[in-house]
Amino acid sequence: MRVLLIEDHVELAETVATGLRREGMAVDVAFDGHDALAHLALTDYDVLVLDRDLPGVHGDQICRSLAAEGHDGRILMLTAAGSIEDRVDGLSLGADDYLPKPFAFAELVARVRALGRRSGAPVPASLVHGDLRVDPANRLASRDGQRLALSPKEFAVLEYLLGAEGRVVSAEELLARVWDENADPFTTTVKVTIRRLRAKLGEPPLIETVPRAGYRI
């Protein structure tokens, strides 16, 4: 899942971004409204975590503009104002969900995941291929009934490949959807992650390498 976190409080933004990355999400960070719009012009995001009171371009204007453009990504609006009127106002601008500050990180993760499942094509509650089963909501993967000890990135790659339903996924696409903007496009991190994932999935092999094209299950 690709997430854009838009928050002008640098320490809070970096703390939340680090936590979401540990949950297996690819997170980019923008610290003001202009920076957010620059990111949105370049990248398609599944979920936007949008602070309402932003410098540069106000969060309300960003939300209103994205709703008018029919943006596919889901918007979770954050604000220190938590009254019923504030929530109704935020949702009326086009936000999909609203979370007042201060918030529990576990609740933020749950809401981002829920919005991610609503973004784009519907994702089934479980992804199954033969004896392989992945539960995206609970971050569980098993093969032949045995739970797999996957890192967040390994889980995210497996989830993405299964969600592709047999389509070949290029290394560039995996890098764009599973890693964030800080990933080096010339790195071997995708290849290394695939190799480790294959080892943990065991035999018979499930991930096929399609020469000069990418990977598929």
PDB file of C-alpha atoms in Angstrom:
ATOM      1  CA  MET A   1       0.000   0.000   0.000  1.00  0.00           C
ATOM      2  CA  ARG A   2       1.362   3.436  -0.969  1.00  0.00           C
ATOM      3  CA  VAL A   3       0.589   6.167   1.557  1.00  0.00           C
ATOM      4  CA  LEU A   4       1.196   9.916   1.496  1.00  0.00           C
ATOM      5  CA  LEU A   5       1.440  11.411   4.982  1.00  0.00           C
ATOM      6  CA  ILE A   6       0.873  15.182   4.928  1.00  0.00           C
ATOM      7  CA  GLU A   7       1.772  16.691   8.300  1.00  0.00           C
ATOM      8  CA  ASP A   8       3.651  19.911   9.097  1.00  0.00           C
ATOM      9  CA  HIS A   9       4.755  18.806  12.576  1.00  0.00           C
ATOM     10  CA  VAL A  10       8.066  17.236  11.540  1.00  0.00           C
ATOM     11  CA  GLU A  11       8.636  15.086  14.626  1.00  0.00           C
ATOM     12  CA  LEU A  12       5.091  13.697  14.551  1.00  0.00           C
ATOM     13  CA  ALA A  13       5.284  13.086  10.797  1.00  0.00           C
ATOM     14  CA  GLU A  14       8.552  11.177  11.040  1.00  0.00           C
ATOM     15  CA  THR A  15       7.339   9.123  14.000  1.00  0.00           C
ATOM     16  CA  VAL A  16       4.080   8.158  12.269  1.00  0.00           C
ATOM     17  CA  ALA A  17       5.852   7.438   8.966  1.00  0.00           C
ATOM     18  CA  THR A  18       8.348   5.151  10.693  1.00  0.00           C
ATOM     19  CA  GLY A  19       5.529   3.277  12.422  1.00  0.00           C
ATOM     20  CA  LEU A  20       3.536   2.816   9.220  1.00  0.00           C
ATOM     21  CA  ARG A  21       6.627   1.555   7.404  1.00  0.00           C
ATOM     22  CA  ARG A  22       7.117  -1.025  10.137  1.00  0.00           C
ATOM     23  CA  GLU A  23       3.578  -2.146   9.321  1.00  0.00           C
ATOM     24  CA  GLY A  24       4.693  -2.851   5.761  1.00  0.00           C
ATOM     25  CA  MET A  25       3.373   0.300   4.090  1.00  0.00           C
ATOM     26  CA  ALA A  26       5.280   2.425   1.587  1.00  0.00           C
ATOM     27  CA  VAL A  27       5.112   5.942   3.045  1.00  0.00           C
ATOM     28  CA  ASP A  28       6.095   9.283   1.536  1.00  0.00           C
ATOM     29  CA  VAL A  29       5.972  12.431   3.661  1.00  0.00           C
ATOM     30  CA  ALA A  30       5.011  16.013   2.762  1.00  0.00           C
ATOM     31  CA  PHE A  31       5.396  18.803   5.328  1.00  0.00           C
ATOM     32  CA  ASP A  32       3.182  21.463   3.725  1.00  0.00           C
ATOM     33  CA  GLY A  33       0.396  21.849   1.191  1.00  0.00           C
ATOM     34  CA  HIS A  34       2.623  22.767  -1.749  1.00  0.00           C
ATOM     35  CA  ASP A  35       4.860  19.754  -1.107  1.00  0.00           C
ATOM     36  CA  ALA A  36       1.770  17.536  -0.924  1.00  0.00           C
ATOM     37  CA  LEU A  37       0.488  18.731  -4.308  1.00  0.00           C
ATOM     38  CA  ALA A  38       3.920  18.137  -5.849  1.00  0.00           C
ATOM     39  CA  HIS A  39       3.882  14.535  -4.578  1.00  0.00           C
ATOM     40  CA  LEU A  40       0.328  13.981  -5.819  1.00  0.00           C
ATOM     41  CA  ALA A  41       1.265  15.198  -9.296  1.00  0.00           C
ATOM     42  CA  LEU A  42       3.912  12.482  -9.562  1.00  0.00           C
ATOM     43  CA  THR A  43       2.566   9.454  -7.687  1.00  0.00           C
ATOM     44  CA  ASP A  44      -0.730   7.606  -7.295  1.00  0.00           C
ATOM     45  CA  TYR A  45      -1.423   6.932  -3.620  1.00  0.00           C
ATOM     46  CA  ASP A  46      -3.840   4.446  -2.113  1.00  0.00           C
ATOM     47  CA  VAL A  47      -4.337   6.503   1.052  1.00  0.00           C
ATOM     48  CA  LEU A  48      -3.640  10.104   2.049  1.00  0.00           C
ATOM     49  CA  VAL A  49      -3.232  10.890   5.742  1.00  0.00           C
ATOM     50  CA  LEU A  50      -3.972  14.608   5.611  1.00  0.00           C
ATOM     51  CA  ASP A  51      -3.455  17.099   8.410  1.00  0.00           C
ATOM     52  CA  ARG A  52      -6.134  19.743   8.108  1.00  0.00           C
ATOM     53  CA  ASP A  53      -4.236  22.841   9.291  1.00  0.00           C
ATOM     54  CA  LEU A  54      -1.343  22.958   6.822  1.00  0.00           C
ATOM     55  CA  PRO A  55       0.897  25.858   5.799  1.00  0.00           C
ATOM     56  CA  GLY A  56       1.116  26.812   2.139  1.00  0.00           C
ATOM     57  CA  VAL A  57      -2.088  25.215   0.883  1.00  0.00           C
ATOM     58  CA  HIS A  58      -4.658  24.418   3.562  1.00  0.00           C
ATOM     59  CA  GLY A  59      -5.674  20.784   4.011  1.00  0.00           C
ATOM     60  CA  ASP A  60      -9.292  21.694   3.309  1.00  0.00           C
ATOM     61  CA  GLN A  61      -8.350  23.016  -0.125  1.00  0.00           C
ATOM     62  CA  ILE A  62      -6.310  19.901  -0.934  1.00  0.00           C
ATOM     63  CA  CYS A  63      -9.201  17.669   0.108  1.00  0.00           C
ATOM     64  CA  ARG A  64     -11.738  19.725  -1.852  1.00  0.00           C
ATOM     65  CA  SER A  65      -9.569  19.724  -4.981  1.00  0.00           C
ATOM     66  CA  LEU A  66      -8.935  15.962  -4.891  1.00  0.00           C
ATOM     67  CA  ALA A  67     -12.642  15.250  -4.442  1.00  0.00           C
ATOM     68  CA  ALA A  68     -13.490  17.515  -7.402  1.00  0.00           C
ATOM     69  CA  GLU A  69     -10.900  15.744  -9.567  1.00  0.00           C
ATOM     70  CA  GLY A  70     -12.272  12.305  -8.665  1.00  0.00           C
ATOM     71  CA  HIS A  71      -8.987  11.215  -7.072  1.00  0.00           C
ATOM     72  CA  ASP A  72      -8.962   7.438  -6.522  1.00  0.00           C
ATOM     73  CA  GLY A  73      -6.990   7.512  -3.258  1.00  0.00           C
ATOM     74  CA  ARG A  74      -8.829   7.526   0.054  1.00  0.00           C
ATOM     75  CA  ILE A  75      -8.377  10.450   2.450  1.00  0.00           C
ATOM     76  CA  LEU A  76      -8.005  10.205   6.216  1.00  0.00           C
ATOM     77  CA  MET A  77      -8.160  13.715   7.656  1.00  0.00           C
ATOM     78  CA  LEU A  78      -6.296  14.522  10.877  1.00  0.00           C
ATOM     79  CA  THR A  79      -7.022  17.556  13.014  1.00  0.00           C
ATOM     80  CA  ALA A  80      -6.731  18.874  16.534  1.00  0.00           C
ATOM     81  CA  ALA A  81     -10.372  19.966  16.292  1.00  0.00           C
ATOM     82  CA  GLY A  82     -12.510  17.007  17.254  1.00  0.00           C
ATOM     83  CA  SER A  83     -16.054  18.330  17.637  1.00  0.00           C
ATOM     84  CA  ILE A  84     -18.958  16.751  15.775  1.00  0.00           C
ATOM     85  CA  GLU A  85     -19.258  19.900  13.645  1.00  0.00           C
ATOM     86  CA  ASP A  86     -15.589  19.693  12.688  1.00  0.00           C
ATOM     87  CA  ARG A  87     -15.921  16.050  11.701  1.00  0.00           C
ATOM     88  CA  VAL A  88     -19.011  16.693   9.603  1.00  0.00           C
ATOM     89  CA  ASP A  89     -17.258  19.637   7.953  1.00  0.00           C
ATOM     90  CA  GLY A  90     -14.195  17.534   7.129  1.00  0.00           C
ATOM     91  CA  LEU A  91     -16.237  14.698   5.669  1.00  0.00           C
ATOM     92  CA  SER A  92     -18.321  17.148   3.626  1.00  0.00           C
ATOM     93  CA  LEU A  93     -15.103  18.337   1.946  1.00  0.00           C
ATOM     94  CA  GLY A  94     -14.559  14.853   0.532  1.00  0.00           C
ATOM     95  CA  ALA A  95     -12.578  13.065   3.238  1.00  0.00           C
ATOM     96  CA  ASP A  96     -13.358   9.371   3.650  1.00  0.00           C
ATOM     97  CA  ASP A  97     -12.538   9.244   7.355  1.00  0.00           C
ATOM     98  CA  TYR A  98     -11.657  11.666  10.145  1.00  0.00           C
ATOM     99  CA  LEU A  99      -9.382  11.150  13.139  1.00  0.00           C
ATOM    100  CA  PRO A 100      -8.937  13.820  15.837  1.00  0.00           C
ATOM    101  CA  LYS A 101      -5.592  14.445  17.523  1.00  0.00           C
ATOM    102  CA  PRO A 102      -4.254  13.077  19.780  1.00  0.00           C
ATOM    103  CA  PHE A 103      -4.868   9.577  18.427  1.00  0.00           C
ATOM    104  CA  ALA A 104      -3.752   6.061  19.267  1.00  0.00           C
ATOM    105  CA  PHE A 105      -1.296   4.772  16.672  1.00  0.00           C
ATOM    106  CA  ALA A 106      -3.046   1.375  16.532  1.00  0.00           C
ATOM    107  CA  GLU A 107      -6.286   3.122  15.568  1.00  0.00           C
ATOM    108  CA  LEU A 108      -4.519   5.114  12.861  1.00  0.00           C
ATOM    109  CA  VAL A 109      -3.065   1.902  11.401  1.00  0.00           C
ATOM    110  CA  ALA A 110      -6.461   0.191  11.461  1.00  0.00           C
ATOM    111  CA  ARG A 111      -8.129   3.123   9.707  1.00  0.00           C
ATOM    112  CA  VAL A 112      -5.414   3.413   7.056  1.00  0.00           C
ATOM    113  CA  ARG A 113      -5.659  -0.317   6.331  1.00  0.00           C
ATOM    114  CA  ALA A 114      -9.451  -0.109   6.106  1.00  0.00           C
ATOM    115  CA  LEU A 115      -9.223   2.785   3.654  1.00  0.00           C
ATOM    116  CA  GLY A 116      -6.548   0.956   1.671  1.00  0.00           C
ATOM    117  CA  ARG A 117      -8.917  -1.970   1.212  1.00  0.00           C
ATOM    118  CA  ARG A 118     -11.519   0.428  -0.183  1.00  0.00           C
ATOM    119  CA  SER A 119      -9.090   2.109  -2.584  1.00  0.00           C
ATOM    120  CA  GLY A 120      -9.125   0.807  -6.160  1.00  0.00           C
ATOM    121  CA  ALA A 121     -10.404  -2.689  -6.853  1.00  0.00           C
ATOM    122  CA  PRO A 122     -11.979  -4.492  -3.880  1.00  0.00           C
ATOM    123  CA  VAL A 123      -9.547  -6.782  -2.062  1.00  0.00           C
ATOM    124  CA  PRO A 124     -10.946 -10.083  -0.726  1.00  0.00           C
ATOM    125  CA  ALA A 125     -10.733 -10.821   2.996  1.00  0.00           C
ATOM    126  CA  SER A 126      -8.164 -13.524   2.230  1.00  0.00           C
ATOM    127  CA  LEU A 127      -5.908 -14.223  -0.738  1.00  0.00           C
ATOM    128  CA  VAL A 128      -5.557 -17.907  -1.563  1.00  0.00           C
ATOM    129  CA  HIS A 129      -3.401 -19.773  -4.061  1.00  0.00           C
ATOM    130  CA  GLY A 130      -3.287 -23.526  -3.585  1.00  0.00           C
ATOM    131  CA  ASP A 131      -2.045 -24.179  -0.054  1.00  0.00           C
ATOM    132  CA  LEU A 132      -0.929 -20.562   0.369  1.00  0.00           C
ATOM    133  CA  ARG A 133      -3.241 -18.258   2.321  1.00  0.00           C
ATOM    134  CA  VAL A 134      -2.728 -14.579   3.111  1.00  0.00           C
ATOM    135  CA  ASP A 135      -4.923 -12.557   5.471  1.00  0.00           C
ATOM    136  CA  PRO A 136      -4.198  -8.863   4.690  1.00  0.00           C
ATOM    137  CA  ALA A 137      -6.275  -7.448   7.544  1.00  0.00           C
ATOM    138  CA  ASN A 138      -4.496  -9.460  10.249  1.00  0.00           C
ATOM    139  CA  ARG A 139      -1.117  -9.531   8.453  1.00  0.00           C
ATOM    140  CA  LEU A 140      -0.951 -13.324   8.534  1.00  0.00           C
ATOM    141  CA  ALA A 141       0.411 -15.688   5.896  1.00  0.00           C
ATOM    142  CA  SER A 142       0.519 -19.473   5.951  1.00  0.00           C
ATOM    143  CA  ARG A 143       1.364 -22.359   3.660  1.00  0.00           C
ATOM    144  CA  ASP A 144       0.017 -25.834   4.142  1.00  0.00           C
ATOM    145  CA  GLY A 145      -1.331 -24.669   7.500  1.00  0.00           C
ATOM    146  CA  GLN A 146       2.065 -23.475   8.727  1.00  0.00           C
ATOM    147  CA  ARG A 147       2.423 -19.803   9.568  1.00  0.00           C
ATOM    148  CA  LEU A 148       5.131 -17.969   7.636  1.00  0.00           C
ATOM    149  CA  ALA A 149       7.456 -15.599   9.501  1.00  0.00           C
ATOM    150  CA  LEU A 150       7.624 -12.781   6.949  1.00  0.00           C
ATOM    151  CA  SER A 151       9.112  -9.322   7.299  1.00  0.00           C
ATOM    152  CA  PRO A 152       6.753  -6.397   6.548  1.00  0.00           C
ATOM    153  CA  LYS A 153       8.270  -5.936   3.070  1.00  0.00           C
ATOM    154  CA  GLU A 154       8.141  -9.665   2.292  1.00  0.00           C
ATOM    155  CA  PHE A 155       4.492  -9.745   3.328  1.00  0.00           C
ATOM    156  CA  ALA A 156       3.729  -6.659   1.225  1.00  0.00           C
ATOM    157  CA  VAL A 157       5.398  -8.163  -1.866  1.00  0.00           C
ATOM    158  CA  LEU A 158       3.533 -11.447  -1.416  1.00  0.00           C
ATOM    159  CA  GLU A 159       0.231  -9.638  -0.926  1.00  0.00           C
ATOM    160  CA  TYR A 160       0.797  -7.541  -4.050  1.00  0.00           C
ATOM    161  CA  LEU A 161       1.743 -10.521  -6.225  1.00  0.00           C
ATOM    162  CA  LEU A 162      -1.285 -12.498  -5.062  1.00  0.00           C
ATOM    163  CA  GLY A 163      -3.527  -9.497  -5.649  1.00  0.00           C
ATOM    164  CA  ALA A 164      -2.261  -9.320  -9.242  1.00  0.00           C
ATOM    165  CA  GLU A 165      -4.043 -12.667  -9.862  1.00  0.00           C
ATOM    166  CA  GLY A 166      -1.450 -14.164 -12.188  1.00  0.00           C
ATOM    167  CA  ARG A 167      -0.477 -10.945 -13.924  1.00  0.00           C
ATOM    168  CA  VAL A 168       3.255 -10.377 -14.392  1.00  0.00           C
ATOM    169  CA  VAL A 169       4.431  -7.606 -12.055  1.00  0.00           C
ATOM    170  CA  SER A 170       7.637  -5.804 -12.971  1.00  0.00           C
ATOM    171  CA  ALA A 171      10.357  -5.003 -10.460  1.00  0.00           C
ATOM    172  CA  GLU A 172       9.687  -1.319 -11.163  1.00  0.00           C
ATOM    173  CA  GLU A 173       6.012  -1.714 -10.252  1.00  0.00           C
ATOM    174  CA  LEU A 174       6.878  -3.528  -7.037  1.00  0.00           C
ATOM    175  CA  LEU A 175       9.372  -0.805  -6.166  1.00  0.00           C
ATOM    176  CA  ALA A 176       6.726   1.870  -6.792  1.00  0.00           C
ATOM    177  CA  ARG A 177       3.907   0.201  -4.840  1.00  0.00           C
ATOM    178  CA  VAL A 178       5.744  -1.500  -1.957  1.00  0.00           C
ATOM    179  CA  TRP A 179       8.670   0.845  -1.329  1.00  0.00           C
ATOM    180  CA  ASP A 180       8.594   4.619  -0.834  1.00  0.00           C
ATOM    181  CA  GLU A 181      10.220   7.517  -2.685  1.00  0.00           C
ATOM    182  CA  ASN A 182      13.505   7.011  -0.850  1.00  0.00           C
ATOM    183  CA  ALA A 183      14.084   3.673  -2.576  1.00  0.00           C
ATOM    184  CA  ASP A 184      16.941   3.682  -5.075  1.00  0.00           C
ATOM    185  CA  PRO A 185      15.516   2.720  -8.505  1.00  0.00           C
ATOM    186  CA  PHE A 186      18.832   1.017  -9.324  1.00  0.00           C
ATOM    187  CA  THR A 187      18.890  -1.060  -6.141  1.00  0.00           C
ATOM    188  CA  THR A 188      18.659  -4.846  -6.007  1.00  0.00           C
ATOM    189  CA  THR A 189      16.289  -4.685  -3.037  1.00  0.00           C
ATOM    190  CA  VAL A 190      13.356  -6.159  -5.005  1.00  0.00           C
ATOM    191  CA  LYS A 191      15.454  -9.101  -6.196  1.00  0.00           C
ATOM    192  CA  VAL A 192      16.805  -9.691  -2.686  1.00  0.00           C
ATOM    193  CA  THR A 193      13.338  -9.542  -1.131  1.00  0.00           C
ATOM    194  CA  ILE A 194      11.967 -11.977  -3.726  1.00  0.00           C
ATOM    195  CA  ARG A 195      14.836 -14.385  -3.028  1.00  0.00           C
ATOM    196  CA  ARG A 196      14.184 -14.308   0.726  1.00  0.00           C
ATOM    197  CA  LEU A 197      10.450 -14.683   0.186  1.00  0.00           C
ATOM    198  CA  ARG A 198      10.957 -17.709  -2.049  1.00  0.00           C
ATOM    199  CA  ALA A 199      13.105 -19.346   0.619  1.00  0.00           C
ATOM    200  CA  LYS A 200      10.424 -18.836   3.263  1.00  0.00           C
ATOM    201  CA  LEU A 201       7.616 -20.059   0.994  1.00  0.00           C
ATOM    202  CA  GLY A 202       9.442 -23.351   0.450  1.00  0.00           C
ATOM    203  CA  GLU A 203       8.697 -26.046  -2.098  1.00  0.00           C
ATOM    204  CA  PRO A 204       7.241 -26.376  -4.623  1.00  0.00           C
ATOM    205  CA  PRO A 205       8.175 -22.877  -5.838  1.00  0.00           C
ATOM    206  CA  LEU A 206       5.328 -20.381  -6.150  1.00  0.00           C
ATOM    207  CA  ILE A 207       6.962 -17.218  -7.510  1.00  0.00           C
ATOM    208  CA  GLU A 208       7.914 -17.402 -11.160  1.00  0.00           C
ATOM    209  CA  THR A 209      10.488 -15.092 -12.740  1.00  0.00           C
ATOM    210  CA  VAL A 210       9.430 -14.007 -16.214  1.00  0.00           C
ATOM    211  CA  PRO A 211      12.620 -12.987 -18.080  1.00  0.00           C
ATOM    212  CA  ARG A 212      12.822  -9.255 -18.874  1.00  0.00           C
ATOM    213  CA  ALA A 213       9.292  -8.790 -17.511  1.00  0.00           C
ATOM    214  CA  GLY A 214       9.039  -9.426 -13.772  1.00  0.00           C
ATOM    215  CA  TYR A 215       7.412 -11.857 -11.363  1.00  0.00           C
ATOM    216  CA  ARG A 216       4.118 -13.640 -10.939  1.00  0.00           C
ATOM    217  CA  ILE A 217       2.364 -16.219  -8.803  1.00  0.00           C
TER     218      ILE A 217
END
